[in-house]
Every structure is written in C-alpha cells, then in structure tokens.
Amino acid sequence: MAALSTRQSFGEEVAKLGEKNHNIVVMDSDLGKSTMTGAFAKKFPDRYFEMGIAEHNMIGTAAGLAMGGKIPFATSFSCFLISRYETIRMSVCYSLTNVKLVGTHSGIGVGEDGYSQMGLEDIAMLRSLPNITILQPADDIETRKAVRWAAETDGAVYLRLTRQKVADVHGENYDFKIGKGDVLRKPANAKAAVIATGGVVYNSLKAAEELEKEGIAVTVVNIHTIKPLDAELVLSLAKETGRIIVIEDHSEFGGLGSAVSEVISDSGIATKLLRHGVKEYGYSGTPEDLYDRFGFSTPKIKDVIKTFLKK
Amino acid sequence: MQQISKEMKASQSAAMSLHTEEVKRLKAIAKELRIWTIKMLAEAGSGHPGGSLSAIDIITTLYFHTLRHRPQEPNWPLRDRFILSKGHGVPALYAALAKSGYFPIEELMTLRKTGSRMQGHPVAGTVPGVEASTGSLGQGITIAQGLAMASKMDGNPYRVFSLIGDGETQEGQVWETAMSAPKFGLDNLTVFLDYNKGQIDGTTKEVMDLEPLADKWAAFNWDVQEIDGHDIEQILRAIDRTASTLGKPHMIIAHTVKGKGVSFMENNMGWHGKTPNKEEAEQAIRELERIVI
C-alpha cells in the first residue's frame, strides 16, 4: 500500500464515515487544503463549515454544535489549534462537549515552513486536562480506526496527525485497542524497551529490526493513546528491562516521555528513562533532513539506542 | 373612512390589558429574583451582585415569557437555549431556574458552599437548566452560535439566546463570533449585551471604551437594537422586533445599571464582586420589597 500522511488518512476516513453518520460535521480554519477536508466538504456541503482564520471561534462553535447533537471535527495545524487552549479548557472539556479536535502538521516533520507552523507543545498543553483523549496514530490503518473510534465514542478527543507521508507499520488485520499500547516486537532477550508514537514509529521499528541483526535486542511499543496512558504496560516494560527510551516528534517537556516518566516515578520501579524528543525550536529544512538532524531517522535512532544501552 | 368596529376596539383593548398584566407579572418576578439574588449572595459571602442585578430584567423576560422550555424536562431537545456568557452573573440565572421549577428554591442558599452544585460560575452537568460552563469571558456567545447553527441544520426547531457583558466585549473571541454569525445567517440567534458601563478596575470608558458600540455591531452586519435593559416592555418589544429581520443575527444592547435596584450598589464598581454583609443585605431587601409594580 502506498504510504499516506495521516492527515490524508483522516480526510478520507471522515468523508467515508459521513455517509452513514449524518451527525458528523467538519470545520476548517482556512487550511482545508492542508487538513484534507476537501473530500468531506464536497460530499456534504451542508455539514461542512469554513470558519476562517479564527480558531477560538471554530472551537467554541464546535462546542455549541456538539451541544446541538452534532459530532464536530474541528481542524487546523496542531500548533494553531491547541494553542487556543482556553476555549478548549472551558467550552470543550469543562462544558463536557463531544468535540473532536484534529491537529495536522505535528512535529518537525512539517519541514520547510519552519517552527511557527510546527506542533511541538500540543500534547504537553492538553495532558493537563482531565477529560480529553489524546490519540496519535502511527500509520494509515491506525488513523482510520482512531477516527472511527472518535466518531463513535462520546467525549472530547484530540487527534494528532502528520503532514508527511508515513509508511505502514500495521497490516490490514490490525486490532486497534483504545487505551492499550500496541506491542510491535518483543524479543525474549530485550535489553530495553523503545516506546514510540506517531510519525517516528516506523523508523523506530526499522531501527530495532536492524539492531537485531547486530545482536542488540529491544522491545518496540507503539503508543497511540497518549492519554489515558496504558500505565500497566509501561510498568511491565519498566520491570522487564529497567531501561526505556521514549521517542516522539514533540517537545521532551510534557509529551509522551513525560507521561511515561510520571507513571514510572510514581511506581518506584528503578528505571533508566531517556526522553528522546525535541529539545529546541524546529527550523526550516526538508522533513528527511530535519528527521535526521533531530535524531528521528532510522540510523540516528539506532545510535540513540546504542548509546543509551552503553550507559 | 372605515370605522374601527366595536369588536375590534374591544379585542384591541383586551390585548393591551393582557399585555399590561403580563408586564406587571414579569416585573413582580424580577423583583422577587432580585431579592433572592441578594439573599443567596449574602449567605454565600462571595459572588457578583452588581452584574447579577443588572441582568435580572432580561433574564426574567426570557425565562418567564420568551423561552420555550420545560423545567421538569431540562434536556428537552426542542427547548430554546440560553447561554449565560457573562458567567459571573450566575446568581440571576440560578434564581430564574429555581423560580421556574428546575430545582427547589431553598437550594439557592447553598451557592458557593463546598461541594454544592450551585457553583460560583455555571458548570455544565451540574444544576439542571445550565447549558454550558462559563465564567471565562468571551466564550458563551460562541457556544450560542454553534447551537444556533445546529438548530438551523435541523429545521430550526429552537431559538438561541445569550447574554454577554460589556467588559466581556473586550475579549477578541466575541468579535470572531460577531464576524462569523452573519455568514451563517443566524437569525435564530439573539444576543443581549448587558451594558451597565462598569467592570472591575473602573467604568468601561476608563478601562477600555467600547464606543461606538452599536455602530460596531451594525458594521459587523448584525441587526442592532438599543433599549433600556430595565424596561420590560422595551425588552419584550425588542425580542418581538427580531422576527422582522431575516438572515441576520440580532444584537440587543441593553443599557443597564450595575447593581440595579439597590441604591448603594447602583453604578458602584465596588459591588462587582463584593457581597453585602448582614445589615447591608437587610437594607437591600427592604429597598427591593418597597418596589411598587
């Protein structure tokens, strides 16, 4: 199957879901060409709302639409969407509205546009809210299942998607379980566990496969549900090897790595944890170059794992 | 020249006296809600008298005349919606909901008490009749917009009303909604602006002048009316008039007095967020009880 960006997978899936589910509504803030809402907009113009460059307005309106029985998917780049936190806090979460926030262009994978367009702090912002589900799918099939789950389940959801294409990690028969970590490989003699999420999962898996050939065995787990986190799985990984690396195209401060760190610290299980995320501002470059410079390419992830295991 | 028939004259004057009776009825309720507002705030020891009292006549007219709603069935899907965007005015809303029968009136005296569902600002899913969590200004009007859009999508079974504050109108999100509501032709949306000219740090003129306010809303393509927000007849007439403008959302700028009804609170910014002590409450209630309908 040709690789798709997860934003593309979202666009296709929501248009498909809209056929049977007449309550689904899609909203844009002038980034429809980027958030891939065009298919839905064309099929269901009466259920599509262009809100213009006013994200607080879009989010609050989504809350009102949800109160009126609709299932709104409110879209923009993650940085522009989630930074409108106050409206998410009060009108979405604290008002208990069934709003689905869809943030594309997450991480340094955005590339040439540079930092201002990159979502790097969005997970950190939302993790502090008690009643929001945060999902970051790793590939096409996982995205489709996540979008379907979001449409069919009551409650605020944030879907974090890529601009760049991502290779498939899962097969057609993938069993997506909300809130449960997805174990991709688990060698018996694993020296460490690599927990990855979203756009970096494929490279993390590739890195582990190549390291196996060099005699280095690591477990690889894909976390698609960042909140609520599968603490049970995280703790079992900690107990098994006492060494965990968390890889994410997001700030190291407050992302999945921090969530994992919290769970492990609470437990008292002695674990060496490396949060391998973004420590500084992103900048312009090709997505491939940036992935390499920020340590998310397959060779760089291998280096990170080897260095970590030496410590 | 056609003579107005005796029958028509009789029915006209019957309509007028029904109308006069209705206005008197609403005034009496407003008086009662003001008394409850003072009582609940005095008991709570904290809260917002100024902005609650300025909103009472609007809220009374909505809950006891205009809104189609069912106190015994708070989630009736076809109910008209009211979103209190200026969430700190919640004592006025709680009083109206209690008097309507959404919950026992005695519960008003649990305002702001630990663990009480009568929280200091409205919280969705707590008190029956409260639609949205507000208190962070500038957001309720946007929620109202979304509800109005949902209603339009479903054949327009219900109207949506919202009340914003004047200080609140300084929030940018209010103007984002002001810009978009006309795009969606939301003539089923009516927003009252409680123009009591005061906020916390001073009058609106001192803090951040809103003038020319009516011009701004008209420039944003809303159907704009200005009324005395304490004249129930004017409130009724303004709501009626919204029906004659199609395709545009409605803004009713209500000139009000912060602390209306209590002489020592009127136009006094100090009473925005300070509650009366026992003696002050007693004096306030005496004044309110003396109001002649």
Coordinates of C-alpha atoms in Angstrom, one line a residue:
Chain A
M1 CA 0.0 0.0 0.0
A2 CA 1.3 3.4 -0.9
A3 CA 2.3 5.5 2.1
L4 CA -0.1 8.3 3.1
S5 CA 0.2 11.1 5.5
T6 CA -2.0 10.5 8.5
R7 CA -3.8 13.8 7.7
Q8 CA -4.7 12.3 4.3
S9 CA -6.0 9.1 6.0
F10 CA -8.2 11.3 8.3
G11 CA -9.6 13.2 5.3
E12 CA -10.6 10.0 3.5
E13 CA -11.9 8.3 6.5
V14 CA -14.1 11.2 7.8
A15 CA -15.6 11.5 4.3
K16 CA -16.4 7.8 4.4
L17 CA -17.9 7.9 7.9
G18 CA -20.0 10.9 6.9
E19 CA -22.0 8.7 4.6
K20 CA -23.7 6.7 7.3
N21 CA -23.3 9.1 10.2
H22 CA -25.3 12.2 9.4
N23 CA -24.3 13.9 12.6
I24 CA -20.7 14.3 11.6
V25 CA -19.8 17.9 10.9
V26 CA -16.3 19.1 9.7
M27 CA -14.9 22.5 10.3
D28 CA -11.9 24.3 8.8
S29 CA -10.0 27.5 9.7
D30 CA -8.8 28.3 6.2
L31 CA -6.5 25.3 6.0
G32 CA -8.8 22.9 4.3
K33 CA -6.3 22.2 1.5
S34 CA -3.8 21.1 4.2
T35 CA -6.1 19.4 6.6
M36 CA -7.6 17.3 3.8
T37 CA -11.2 18.0 4.5
G38 CA -12.0 18.6 0.8
A39 CA -13.5 15.2 0.2
F40 CA -16.0 15.6 3.0
A41 CA -16.7 19.2 2.1
K42 CA -17.5 18.2 -1.5
K43 CA -19.8 15.3 -0.5
F44 CA -21.6 17.0 2.4
P45 CA -21.5 20.8 1.9
D46 CA -24.4 21.3 4.3
R47 CA -22.3 19.7 7.1
Y48 CA -19.1 21.5 6.3
F49 CA -18.2 24.9 7.9
E50 CA -15.4 27.2 6.8
M51 CA -14.7 29.3 9.9
G52 CA -11.8 31.3 8.5
I53 CA -8.7 32.2 10.4
A54 CA -10.3 32.3 13.9
E55 CA -9.6 29.1 15.8
H56 CA -11.1 30.1 19.1
N57 CA -14.3 30.8 17.3
M58 CA -14.1 27.5 15.4
I59 CA -13.5 25.5 18.7
G60 CA -16.3 27.3 20.6
T61 CA -18.7 26.8 17.7
A62 CA -17.8 23.2 17.6
A63 CA -18.8 23.0 21.3
G64 CA -22.2 24.6 20.5
L65 CA -22.7 22.2 17.6
A66 CA -21.9 19.3 19.8
M67 CA -24.5 20.5 22.4
G68 CA -26.9 20.5 19.5
G69 CA -26.3 16.8 18.8
K70 CA -23.6 17.1 16.1
I71 CA -20.2 15.4 16.1
P72 CA -17.9 18.1 15.0
F73 CA -14.3 17.5 13.7
A74 CA -12.6 20.9 14.1
T75 CA -9.4 21.0 12.1
S76 CA -6.2 23.1 11.8
F77 CA -2.5 22.8 12.3
S78 CA -1.9 21.4 15.8
C79 CA 0.1 24.5 16.9
F80 CA -2.7 26.9 15.9
L81 CA -5.5 24.7 17.2
I82 CA -4.3 23.5 20.6
S83 CA -2.7 26.9 21.5
R84 CA -6.3 28.1 21.7
Y85 CA -6.3 26.3 24.9
E86 CA -8.6 28.5 26.9
T87 CA -11.6 27.7 24.7
I88 CA -10.6 24.0 24.7
R89 CA -10.4 24.1 28.5
M90 CA -13.8 25.8 29.2
S91 CA -16.0 25.2 26.1
V92 CA -14.9 21.8 25.1
C93 CA -13.6 19.9 28.2
Y94 CA -15.3 21.7 31.2
S95 CA -18.5 22.1 29.2
L96 CA -18.4 18.3 28.5
T97 CA -18.9 18.7 24.8
N98 CA -18.3 15.9 22.2
V99 CA -15.8 17.8 20.2
K100 CA -13.1 16.1 18.1
L101 CA -10.0 18.4 17.7
V102 CA -7.9 17.4 14.7
G103 CA -4.4 18.9 14.5
T104 CA -2.3 18.2 11.5
H105 CA 1.3 19.3 10.8
S106 CA 2.6 17.9 14.1
G107 CA 6.3 17.9 14.8
I108 CA 9.3 18.9 12.9
G109 CA 8.0 16.7 10.1
V110 CA 6.4 19.9 8.8
G111 CA 9.7 20.8 7.1
E112 CA 10.3 23.9 5.1
D113 CA 7.7 26.2 6.6
G114 CA 9.7 26.1 9.8
Y115 CA 8.9 26.2 13.5
S116 CA 6.0 28.6 13.5
Q117 CA 3.9 26.0 11.7
M118 CA 5.1 23.0 13.8
G119 CA 3.0 21.5 16.6
L120 CA 5.6 20.7 19.2
E121 CA 3.9 21.6 22.5
D122 CA 0.4 20.5 21.9
I123 CA 0.5 17.2 23.8
A124 CA 2.0 19.0 26.8
M125 CA -0.8 21.5 26.8
L126 CA -3.7 19.1 26.6
R127 CA -2.3 16.4 29.0
S128 CA -3.3 18.6 32.0
L129 CA -7.0 18.4 31.2
P130 CA -8.8 15.6 33.0
N131 CA -11.3 14.5 30.4
I132 CA -9.7 14.6 27.0
T133 CA -8.5 11.6 25.0
I134 CA -5.2 12.2 23.1
L135 CA -4.6 10.0 20.1
Q136 CA -1.6 9.9 17.8
P137 CA -1.9 7.2 15.1
A138 CA 1.3 5.8 13.5
D139 CA 0.0 5.0 10.0
D140 CA -2.9 4.9 7.6
I141 CA -4.8 2.0 9.1
E142 CA -4.4 3.1 12.6
T143 CA -5.6 6.6 11.7
R144 CA -8.7 5.2 10.2
K145 CA -9.5 3.2 13.2
A146 CA -8.8 6.1 15.5
V147 CA -11.1 8.4 13.5
R148 CA -13.8 5.9 13.6
W149 CA -13.4 5.4 17.3
A150 CA -13.6 9.1 17.9
A151 CA -16.7 9.5 15.8
E152 CA -18.4 6.6 17.7
T153 CA -17.4 7.5 21.2
D154 CA -18.7 10.3 23.3
G155 CA -16.2 12.7 24.8
A156 CA -13.5 15.2 23.8
V157 CA -10.8 13.8 21.6
Y158 CA -7.6 15.3 20.1
L159 CA -6.2 13.6 17.0
R160 CA -2.6 14.4 16.3
L161 CA -1.6 13.9 12.7
T162 CA 1.3 14.3 10.3
R163 CA 1.9 16.5 7.3
Q164 CA 4.4 14.0 5.9
K165 CA 3.7 10.6 4.5
V166 CA 4.3 7.7 6.9
A167 CA 5.0 4.1 5.9
D168 CA 2.7 1.4 7.1
V169 CA 3.5 -0.2 10.4
H170 CA 0.4 -2.4 10.6
G171 CA -1.3 -4.9 8.4
E172 CA -4.9 -5.0 7.3
N173 CA -5.9 -7.1 10.3
Y174 CA -4.6 -4.7 12.9
D175 CA -6.6 -4.8 16.1
F176 CA -6.8 -1.3 17.4
K177 CA -7.5 -1.2 21.1
I178 CA -8.1 2.2 22.5
G179 CA -6.0 3.0 25.7
K180 CA -3.8 -0.1 25.1
G181 CA -0.2 0.0 24.0
D182 CA 0.5 -1.7 20.7
V183 CA 3.5 -4.1 21.1
L184 CA 5.2 -4.3 17.7
R185 CA 8.1 -6.5 18.6
K186 CA 9.1 -8.2 21.8
P187 CA 12.3 -10.3 21.7
A188 CA 12.8 -12.6 24.7
N189 CA 16.2 -11.2 25.4
A190 CA 15.3 -7.5 25.0
K191 CA 17.8 -5.1 26.7
A192 CA 15.5 -2.1 26.6
A193 CA 12.0 -1.0 25.5
V194 CA 11.5 1.6 22.9
I195 CA 8.2 3.4 23.2
A196 CA 7.3 5.5 20.1
T197 CA 4.3 7.4 18.9
G198 CA 3.1 8.8 15.6
G199 CA 5.4 9.7 12.7
V200 CA 8.5 8.2 14.4
V201 CA 7.1 4.7 14.9
Y202 CA 8.1 3.3 11.6
N203 CA 11.7 4.4 11.9
S204 CA 11.9 3.1 15.5
L205 CA 10.7 -0.3 14.3
K206 CA 13.1 -0.3 11.4
A207 CA 16.0 0.6 13.8
A208 CA 15.1 -2.2 16.1
E209 CA 15.0 -4.7 13.2
E210 CA 18.4 -3.6 12.0
L211 CA 19.9 -3.7 15.6
E212 CA 18.6 -7.3 16.0
K213 CA 20.9 -8.2 13.2
E214 CA 23.8 -6.7 15.1
G215 CA 22.9 -8.7 18.2
I216 CA 21.1 -5.9 20.0
A217 CA 17.5 -6.8 21.0
V218 CA 14.9 -4.2 22.0
T219 CA 11.2 -4.3 22.5
V220 CA 9.2 -1.8 20.4
V221 CA 5.9 -0.5 21.5
N222 CA 3.6 2.0 19.6
I223 CA 1.6 4.2 21.9
H224 CA -1.4 5.6 20.0
T225 CA -3.3 6.6 23.1
I226 CA -1.2 9.2 24.9
K227 CA -4.0 10.0 27.3
P228 CA -5.2 7.9 29.0
L229 CA -1.9 6.2 29.0
D230 CA -1.6 2.4 29.3
A231 CA 0.2 2.6 32.6
E232 CA 0.1 -1.2 33.2
L233 CA 2.0 -1.8 30.0
V234 CA 4.5 0.9 30.8
L235 CA 5.2 -0.5 34.2
S236 CA 5.6 -4.0 32.9
L237 CA 8.2 -2.7 30.4
A238 CA 10.0 -1.0 33.2
K239 CA 10.1 -4.1 35.3
E240 CA 11.3 -6.3 32.4
T241 CA 14.5 -4.4 31.5
G242 CA 14.7 -1.3 33.7
R243 CA 15.6 0.7 30.5
I244 CA 13.1 2.7 28.4
I245 CA 13.5 5.2 25.6
V246 CA 10.5 7.3 24.5
I247 CA 10.7 8.7 21.0
E248 CA 8.3 11.4 19.9
D249 CA 8.2 14.2 17.4
H250 CA 7.2 16.6 20.1
S251 CA 8.9 18.6 22.9
E252 CA 10.6 16.4 25.5
F253 CA 9.0 18.7 28.1
G254 CA 5.5 17.5 28.7
G255 CA 4.9 14.9 25.9
L256 CA 4.6 11.2 25.9
G257 CA 8.1 10.9 27.5
S258 CA 6.9 13.0 30.4
A259 CA 3.7 10.9 30.8
V260 CA 5.8 7.7 30.9
S261 CA 8.2 9.3 33.3
E262 CA 5.3 10.2 35.7
V263 CA 4.0 6.7 35.7
I264 CA 7.4 5.2 36.4
S265 CA 8.3 7.7 39.1
D266 CA 5.0 7.1 40.9
S267 CA 5.6 3.4 40.9
G268 CA 9.1 3.5 42.4
I269 CA 10.3 0.9 39.9
A270 CA 14.0 1.7 39.3
T271 CA 14.2 2.6 35.6
K272 CA 16.6 4.5 33.4
L273 CA 14.5 6.6 31.1
L274 CA 15.6 8.6 28.1
R275 CA 13.1 11.1 26.7
H276 CA 14.1 11.4 23.0
G277 CA 12.0 14.3 21.7
V278 CA 12.6 17.8 20.5
K279 CA 14.6 20.0 22.9
E280 CA 14.7 23.2 21.0
Y281 CA 12.9 25.2 18.3
G282 CA 12.5 23.5 15.0
Y283 CA 13.6 25.2 11.8
S284 CA 13.3 25.1 8.0
G285 CA 14.6 22.1 6.1
T286 CA 13.3 19.1 4.3
P287 CA 11.4 16.7 6.5
E288 CA 14.0 14.0 5.8
D289 CA 16.9 16.3 6.8
L290 CA 15.1 17.5 9.9
Y291 CA 14.3 14.0 11.0
D292 CA 18.0 13.2 10.7
R293 CA 19.2 16.3 12.5
F294 CA 16.7 15.9 15.3
G295 CA 17.6 12.2 15.7
F296 CA 14.4 10.6 14.3
S297 CA 15.9 8.9 11.2
T298 CA 16.5 5.2 11.3
P299 CA 20.3 5.5 11.6
K300 CA 20.1 8.2 14.2
I301 CA 17.6 6.2 16.3
K302 CA 20.0 3.2 16.2
D303 CA 22.7 5.5 17.5
V304 CA 20.5 6.7 20.3
I305 CA 19.6 3.2 21.3
K306 CA 23.2 2.0 21.3
T307 CA 24.4 5.0 23.3
F308 CA 21.7 4.5 25.8
L309 CA 22.5 0.8 26.3
K310 CA 26.1 1.7 27.0
K311 CA 25.2 3.9 29.9
Chain B
M1 CA -63.1 56.1 6.0
Q2 CA -63.5 52.8 7.7
Q3 CA -64.7 52.8 11.3
I4 CA -62.9 50.5 13.7
S5 CA -65.6 48.2 14.8
K6 CA -66.7 47.9 18.4
E7 CA -65.5 44.3 18.3
M8 CA -62.0 45.3 17.1
K9 CA -61.8 48.1 19.7
A10 CA -62.8 45.6 22.4
S11 CA -60.3 43.0 21.3
Q12 CA -57.5 45.6 21.0
S13 CA -58.1 46.8 24.5
A14 CA -58.3 43.3 25.7
A15 CA -54.9 42.6 24.1
M16 CA -53.5 45.7 25.7
S17 CA -54.7 44.8 29.1
L18 CA -53.4 41.3 28.7
H19 CA -50.1 42.9 27.8
T20 CA -50.1 45.2 30.7
E21 CA -50.9 42.3 33.0
E22 CA -48.1 40.3 31.5
V23 CA -45.6 43.2 32.1
K24 CA -46.8 43.5 35.7
R25 CA -46.4 39.8 36.2
L26 CA -42.8 39.9 34.8
K27 CA -42.0 42.9 37.0
A28 CA -43.2 41.1 40.1
I29 CA -41.0 38.1 39.2
A30 CA -38.0 40.3 38.6
K31 CA -38.5 41.9 42.0
E32 CA -38.6 38.5 43.6
L33 CA -35.5 37.3 41.7
R34 CA -33.6 40.4 42.9
I35 CA -34.5 39.6 46.5
W36 CA -33.3 36.0 46.0
T37 CA -30.1 37.3 44.4
I38 CA -29.3 39.4 47.4
K39 CA -30.2 36.6 49.9
M40 CA -28.1 34.0 48.2
L41 CA -25.1 36.3 47.8
A42 CA -25.3 37.4 51.4
E43 CA -25.4 33.8 52.5
A44 CA -22.6 32.8 50.2
G45 CA -20.3 35.6 51.4
S46 CA -18.8 36.0 47.9
G47 CA -20.0 36.5 44.4
H48 CA -21.1 39.2 42.0
P49 CA -24.1 41.4 42.9
G50 CA -23.5 44.3 40.5
G51 CA -23.6 42.3 37.3
S52 CA -26.3 39.9 38.5
L53 CA -28.7 42.7 39.4
S54 CA -28.2 44.5 36.1
A55 CA -29.1 41.3 34.2
I56 CA -32.3 40.3 36.1
D57 CA -34.9 42.0 33.9
I58 CA -33.5 40.4 30.7
I59 CA -33.3 37.0 32.3
T60 CA -36.8 37.3 33.8
T61 CA -38.3 38.2 30.4
L62 CA -36.5 35.3 28.8
Y63 CA -37.3 32.6 31.4
F64 CA -40.8 33.7 32.2
H65 CA -42.1 34.9 28.8
T66 CA -39.9 34.2 25.8
L67 CA -38.1 30.9 26.1
R68 CA -40.0 27.6 25.3
H69 CA -38.6 25.4 28.0
R70 CA -39.7 22.6 30.4
P71 CA -38.3 22.8 33.9
Q72 CA -39.4 19.2 34.6
E73 CA -37.6 18.1 31.4
P74 CA -34.4 20.2 31.4
N75 CA -32.9 18.2 28.5
W76 CA -36.0 18.5 26.2
P77 CA -34.2 18.6 22.8
L78 CA -36.5 21.2 21.3
R79 CA -36.1 23.7 24.1
D80 CA -34.9 27.2 23.4
R81 CA -31.4 27.7 24.6
F82 CA -30.0 30.4 26.8
I83 CA -26.2 30.7 27.3
L84 CA -25.1 33.0 30.1
S85 CA -21.8 34.1 28.6
K86 CA -21.1 36.6 31.4
G87 CA -20.9 33.6 33.8
H88 CA -20.3 35.6 36.9
G89 CA -23.9 36.8 36.7
V90 CA -24.9 33.2 37.6
P91 CA -26.9 34.2 40.8
A92 CA -29.5 35.8 38.5
L93 CA -29.7 32.6 36.4
Y94 CA -29.9 30.3 39.4
A95 CA -32.7 32.4 40.8
A96 CA -34.6 32.3 37.5
L97 CA -34.1 28.5 37.2
A98 CA -35.2 27.9 40.8
K99 CA -38.3 30.1 40.4
S100 CA -39.1 28.3 37.1
G101 CA -39.1 25.0 39.0
Y102 CA -35.8 23.4 37.8
F103 CA -34.9 22.7 41.5
P104 CA -36.2 23.7 44.9
I105 CA -35.8 27.4 45.7
E106 CA -34.2 26.7 49.1
E107 CA -31.2 25.2 47.2
L108 CA -30.2 28.8 46.2
M109 CA -28.9 29.3 49.7
T110 CA -26.2 26.7 49.0
L111 CA -24.5 29.0 46.5
R112 CA -20.7 28.5 46.5
K113 CA -20.8 26.2 49.5
T114 CA -18.2 23.4 49.5
G115 CA -19.5 20.5 47.4
S116 CA -22.7 22.3 46.4
R117 CA -23.7 22.1 42.8
M118 CA -24.6 25.8 42.9
Q119 CA -21.0 26.7 42.0
G120 CA -19.7 30.3 41.8
H121 CA -19.8 30.2 38.0
P122 CA -22.1 27.9 35.9
V123 CA -20.9 24.4 35.3
A124 CA -22.3 22.1 32.7
G125 CA -23.8 18.9 34.0
T126 CA -24.5 20.2 37.5
V127 CA -27.5 22.4 38.0
P128 CA -30.4 21.4 35.7
G129 CA -31.0 24.2 33.2
V130 CA -27.4 25.2 33.0
E131 CA -26.2 24.5 29.4
A132 CA -22.6 25.5 29.4
S133 CA -19.6 26.1 31.7
T134 CA -18.8 29.8 31.5
G135 CA -17.0 32.3 33.7
S136 CA -14.1 32.6 31.3
L137 CA -15.4 35.6 29.3
G138 CA -15.9 35.7 25.6
Q139 CA -16.9 32.1 25.1
G140 CA -20.6 31.7 25.7
I141 CA -21.6 33.7 22.7
T142 CA -19.6 31.3 20.5
I143 CA -21.3 28.3 22.0
A144 CA -24.6 30.0 21.3
Q145 CA -23.5 30.5 17.7
G146 CA -22.8 26.7 17.4
L147 CA -26.2 25.9 18.9
A148 CA -27.9 28.2 16.5
M149 CA -26.2 26.6 13.6
A150 CA -27.2 23.1 14.9
S151 CA -30.8 24.3 15.1
K152 CA -30.7 25.7 11.6
M153 CA -29.3 22.4 10.3
D154 CA -32.2 20.5 11.9
G155 CA -35.0 22.7 10.5
N156 CA -34.7 25.5 13.1
P157 CA -36.8 23.9 15.9
Y158 CA -35.4 26.1 18.7
R159 CA -34.1 29.7 19.2
V160 CA -30.9 30.5 20.9
F161 CA -30.3 33.5 23.3
S162 CA -27.2 34.6 25.0
L163 CA -26.2 37.4 27.4
I164 CA -22.8 39.0 27.2
G165 CA -21.3 41.6 29.4
D166 CA -19.8 44.9 28.3
G167 CA -16.4 44.3 29.8
E168 CA -16.6 40.8 28.2
T169 CA -16.9 42.5 24.8
Q170 CA -13.3 43.5 25.1
E171 CA -12.4 39.8 24.5
G172 CA -11.3 39.1 20.9
Q173 CA -13.3 35.9 20.7
V174 CA -16.5 37.9 20.9
W175 CA -15.6 39.7 17.7
E176 CA -14.6 36.5 16.0
T177 CA -18.2 35.3 16.6
A178 CA -19.5 38.8 15.7
M179 CA -17.8 38.3 12.3
S180 CA -19.0 34.8 11.6
A181 CA -22.6 34.7 12.8
P182 CA -23.9 36.8 9.9
K183 CA -22.1 34.4 7.5
F184 CA -24.3 31.6 8.7
G185 CA -27.4 33.7 8.6
L186 CA -28.2 33.1 12.2
D187 CA -31.4 35.0 12.6
N188 CA -32.4 32.4 15.3
L189 CA -29.6 33.9 17.5
T190 CA -30.3 36.8 19.7
V191 CA -27.6 38.2 22.0
F192 CA -28.3 40.7 24.7
L193 CA -25.4 42.9 25.8
D194 CA -25.7 44.0 29.5
Y195 CA -24.3 47.5 29.1
N196 CA -24.0 48.5 32.7
K197 CA -20.9 50.6 31.8
G198 CA -18.8 49.1 34.6
Q199 CA -16.3 46.4 35.1
I200 CA -13.8 45.8 37.9
D201 CA -10.9 48.3 37.5
G202 CA -13.3 51.1 36.6
T203 CA -16.0 52.1 34.2
T204 CA -15.9 50.6 30.7
K205 CA -15.0 54.1 29.5
E206 CA -12.0 54.3 31.8
V207 CA -10.8 50.7 31.3
M208 CA -11.3 50.2 27.6
D209 CA -14.0 52.3 25.9
L210 CA -16.3 50.3 23.7
E211 CA -17.9 53.2 21.9
P212 CA -19.3 53.5 19.3
L213 CA -20.7 50.1 20.4
A214 CA -23.9 49.9 18.4
D215 CA -22.1 51.1 15.3
K216 CA -19.5 48.3 15.7
W217 CA -22.2 45.5 15.8
A218 CA -24.0 47.1 12.9
A219 CA -20.7 47.2 11.0
F220 CA -20.3 43.5 11.6
N221 CA -23.7 43.0 9.9
W222 CA -25.9 42.3 12.9
D223 CA -29.4 43.6 13.3
V224 CA -28.9 46.0 16.2
Q225 CA -31.4 47.5 18.7
E226 CA -30.7 49.6 21.8
I227 CA -33.1 49.6 24.8
D228 CA -33.4 50.4 28.4
G229 CA -32.5 47.0 29.9
H230 CA -34.7 47.5 32.9
D231 CA -37.8 48.3 31.0
I232 CA -39.6 45.0 30.5
E233 CA -41.9 46.5 27.8
Q234 CA -38.9 47.5 25.8
I235 CA -37.2 44.1 26.3
L236 CA -40.4 42.4 25.0
R237 CA -40.8 44.7 22.1
A238 CA -37.1 44.2 21.1
I239 CA -37.5 40.5 21.1
D240 CA -40.6 40.7 19.0
R241 CA -38.9 43.0 16.6
T242 CA -36.1 40.5 15.9
A243 CA -38.7 38.5 14.0
S244 CA -38.9 41.2 11.3
T245 CA -35.2 41.0 10.3
L246 CA -34.4 37.8 8.5
G247 CA -31.0 36.4 7.7
K248 CA -29.0 38.3 10.4
P249 CA -28.2 37.6 14.0
H250 CA -29.7 40.0 16.5
M251 CA -27.9 42.2 19.0
I252 CA -29.9 43.9 21.7
I253 CA -27.7 46.4 23.5
A254 CA -29.4 46.8 26.9
H255 CA -28.5 50.0 28.7
T256 CA -28.5 48.9 32.4
V257 CA -27.3 49.9 35.8
K258 CA -24.8 47.8 37.6
G259 CA -26.4 46.9 41.0
K260 CA -29.9 47.9 39.8
G261 CA -32.5 48.0 42.5
V262 CA -30.2 48.6 45.5
S263 CA -29.5 52.2 46.0
F264 CA -26.0 51.8 47.5
M265 CA -24.9 49.4 44.8
E266 CA -26.1 51.2 41.7
N267 CA -23.3 52.3 39.4
N268 CA -20.7 51.4 42.1
M269 CA -17.9 49.3 40.7
G270 CA -17.0 48.2 44.2
W271 CA -20.1 46.0 44.1
H272 CA -18.9 44.0 41.1
G273 CA -17.5 41.2 43.2
K274 CA -18.3 42.1 46.8
T275 CA -21.2 40.7 48.7
P276 CA -23.4 42.6 51.3
N277 CA -23.0 41.9 55.0
K278 CA -26.0 41.1 57.1
E279 CA -27.0 44.8 57.6
E280 CA -26.4 45.7 54.0
A281 CA -28.4 42.7 52.8
E282 CA -31.3 43.6 55.1
Q283 CA -31.3 47.2 53.8
A284 CA -31.1 46.0 50.2
I285 CA -34.0 43.6 50.7
R286 CA -36.1 46.4 52.4
E287 CA -35.5 48.6 49.4
L288 CA -36.4 45.9 46.9
E289 CA -39.5 45.0 48.8
R290 CA -40.7 48.6 48.6
I291 CA -40.6 48.5 44.8
V292 CA -44.2 49.2 43.5
I293 CA -45.2 47.1 40.5

